């Protein structure tokens, strides 16, 4: 069947390519006949104008001579020509298309392809997906289509959907897993993060409710505490948000990767003095002395200082782009400074070093969406 299909496809392509060559002479003949008909009509019209007295005898004779000359020339094919390639050239080009090109394609396939490889139907590929993420997802989806009440299957598929940014499917999978398997901190947090990502980084009511339930079941999760503090900041509850961010900073281990993000939020909520702790220092972020000095500055000066530090981190990353945590920190920082253009540029630069198809690239995209950065067109 494969070779029959290839032969039919080759024949179809050859016909499409040679059709213009086969019809060009006919087009030229048709064009010439149309031109002759036009000149004959002009002669008839000239005769009518002469008989009605609209044109003088002398002018009519001059016009008749000119039209007659053009008519004779058109009839003999010397003017108004539509140049056509000779039939001999037609035959050469048609032979080239119908013989040489298919032959070249066949040789390339025999040299570079695998004509001896047996067919591998979808069923066989689904049974042995290997490391192909798309096949793994397709296998899980096929299983769940036949067993929609398999809560464990939905539990496995939900985070995969989230990592591949299929947010609508991820929400459905998390809700099915919760319905069938019950609530637990991981499922509730995953559902909340999916809802936040789907709403451009805004912690909506459903997400906040899921986070609150997760916090009650397993207190102290930094991700849950951060999102709850973020929801307070987005709701305009600045004092409560600052206290929540400060408490999380206090409980965070020294050098934790989320500390720069907490620093930025504390700056935005007026808590620069609270952030002045030794553990707040992280590579690429302000030192404890910098934060302490910032507490005595005006809001404009403090913002300028933070922007300068972020620009310095940007410059270092351009010299050494293989720093994944640095790109995460830079995107967060520009987003917190409300500089969407630079956040988008930082994301684009980071994705050059860590492509979107990889795990780290997907994390960068997920972070940007959570922070409300417009990611449209960044990966193109």
Coordinates of C-alpha atoms in Angstrom, one line a residue, residues 106-237:
X106 CA 13.2 7.7 -4.9
X107 CA 17.0 7.7 -4.7
X108 CA 17.0 10.1 -1.8
X109 CA 14.5 7.9 0.0
X110 CA 16.5 4.7 -0.6
X111 CA 19.7 6.5 0.6
X112 CA 18.3 8.4 3.6
X113 CA 15.0 6.6 4.5
X114 CA 14.2 3.1 5.9
X115 CA 12.2 1.2 3.3
X116 CA 12.7 -2.1 5.1
X117 CA 11.2 -0.9 8.4
X118 CA 7.9 -2.6 9.1
X119 CA 4.7 -0.6 9.8
X120 CA 4.1 0.4 13.4
X121 CA 0.4 1.0 14.0
X122 CA -0.8 3.5 16.6
X123 CA -1.8 0.7 19.0
X124 CA 1.8 -0.6 19.0
X125 CA 3.3 2.8 19.5
X126 CA 0.9 3.5 22.4
X127 CA 1.9 0.3 24.1
X128 CA 5.6 1.3 23.9
X129 CA 5.7 5.1 24.0
X130 CA 9.3 5.3 25.2
X131 CA 10.2 8.9 26.1
X132 CA 7.7 10.4 23.7
X133 CA 5.7 12.7 25.9
X134 CA 2.9 13.1 23.3
X135 CA 2.5 9.3 23.0
X136 CA 2.5 9.0 26.8
X137 CA -0.3 11.6 27.0
X138 CA -2.2 9.9 24.2
X139 CA -1.9 6.5 26.0
X140 CA -3.2 8.0 29.2
X141 CA -6.0 9.8 27.5
X142 CA -7.0 6.6 25.7
X143 CA -7.0 4.7 29.0
X144 CA -9.1 7.3 30.7
X145 CA -11.6 7.5 27.8
X146 CA -12.3 3.8 28.5
X147 CA -12.0 4.2 32.3
X148 CA -13.2 7.7 33.2
X149 CA -13.5 6.8 36.9
X150 CA -9.8 5.9 37.3
X151 CA -8.9 8.6 39.8
X152 CA -5.2 7.6 39.9
X153 CA -5.0 8.1 36.1
X154 CA -6.4 11.6 36.3
X155 CA -4.0 12.2 39.2
X156 CA -1.0 11.2 37.0
X157 CA -2.2 13.1 33.9
X158 CA -3.1 16.4 35.6
X159 CA 0.5 17.7 36.4
X160 CA 1.6 16.5 32.9
X161 CA -1.1 18.7 31.3
X162 CA 0.1 21.6 33.5
X163 CA 3.7 21.2 32.5
X164 CA 2.8 21.2 28.8
X165 CA 0.6 24.3 29.4
X166 CA -2.7 22.6 28.5
X167 CA -4.3 24.5 31.3
X168 CA -8.0 23.7 30.4
X169 CA -7.2 20.0 30.4
X170 CA -5.1 20.3 33.5
X171 CA -8.0 21.9 35.4
X172 CA -10.4 19.2 34.3
X173 CA -7.9 16.4 35.3
X174 CA -7.3 18.0 38.7
X175 CA -11.0 18.3 39.4
X176 CA -11.7 14.7 38.3
X177 CA -8.8 13.5 40.5
X178 CA -10.2 15.4 43.5
X179 CA -13.7 14.1 42.8
X180 CA -12.6 10.5 42.6
X181 CA -9.6 10.4 44.9
X182 CA -10.5 13.1 47.4
X183 CA -8.7 16.3 48.4
X184 CA -5.1 16.4 49.4
X185 CA -2.5 19.2 49.5
X186 CA -0.8 18.2 46.2
X187 CA -4.0 18.1 44.2
X188 CA -5.4 21.3 45.7
X189 CA -2.2 23.2 45.1
X190 CA -1.9 21.9 41.6
X191 CA -5.5 23.0 40.8
X192 CA -4.8 26.4 42.3
X193 CA -1.6 26.9 40.3
X194 CA -3.5 25.8 37.1
X195 CA -6.2 28.4 37.8
X196 CA -3.7 31.1 38.5
X197 CA -1.8 30.4 35.3
X198 CA -5.0 30.3 33.3
X199 CA -5.9 33.7 34.6
X200 CA -2.6 35.4 33.8
X201 CA -1.2 35.2 37.3
X202 CA -4.3 36.5 39.2
X203 CA -5.2 34.4 42.3
X204 CA -9.0 34.1 41.6
X205 CA -11.5 33.0 44.4
X206 CA -11.5 29.3 43.4
X207 CA -7.7 29.2 43.5
X208 CA -7.5 31.0 46.9
X209 CA -10.1 28.6 48.4
X210 CA -8.1 25.6 47.2
X211 CA -4.9 27.1 48.6
X212 CA -6.6 27.8 52.0
X213 CA -7.8 24.2 52.2
X214 CA -4.3 22.9 51.2
X215 CA -2.7 25.1 54.0
X216 CA -5.1 23.7 56.6
X217 CA -4.2 20.1 55.6
X218 CA -0.5 20.7 55.4
X219 CA 0.6 24.0 56.9
X220 CA 3.9 25.6 55.9
X221 CA 4.2 24.8 52.2
X222 CA 6.1 27.8 50.8
X223 CA 4.3 27.8 47.4
X224 CA 0.9 27.8 49.1
X225 CA 1.9 30.6 51.5
X226 CA 3.4 32.7 48.7
X227 CA 0.2 32.5 46.6
X228 CA -2.0 33.3 49.6
X229 CA 0.2 36.4 50.3
X230 CA 0.0 37.3 46.6
X231 CA -3.8 37.1 46.7
X232 CA -3.7 39.6 49.6
X233 CA -1.4 41.9 47.6
X234 CA -3.7 41.7 44.5
X235 CA -6.7 42.4 46.7
X236 CA -5.1 45.7 47.9
X237 CA -4.5 44.4 51.5

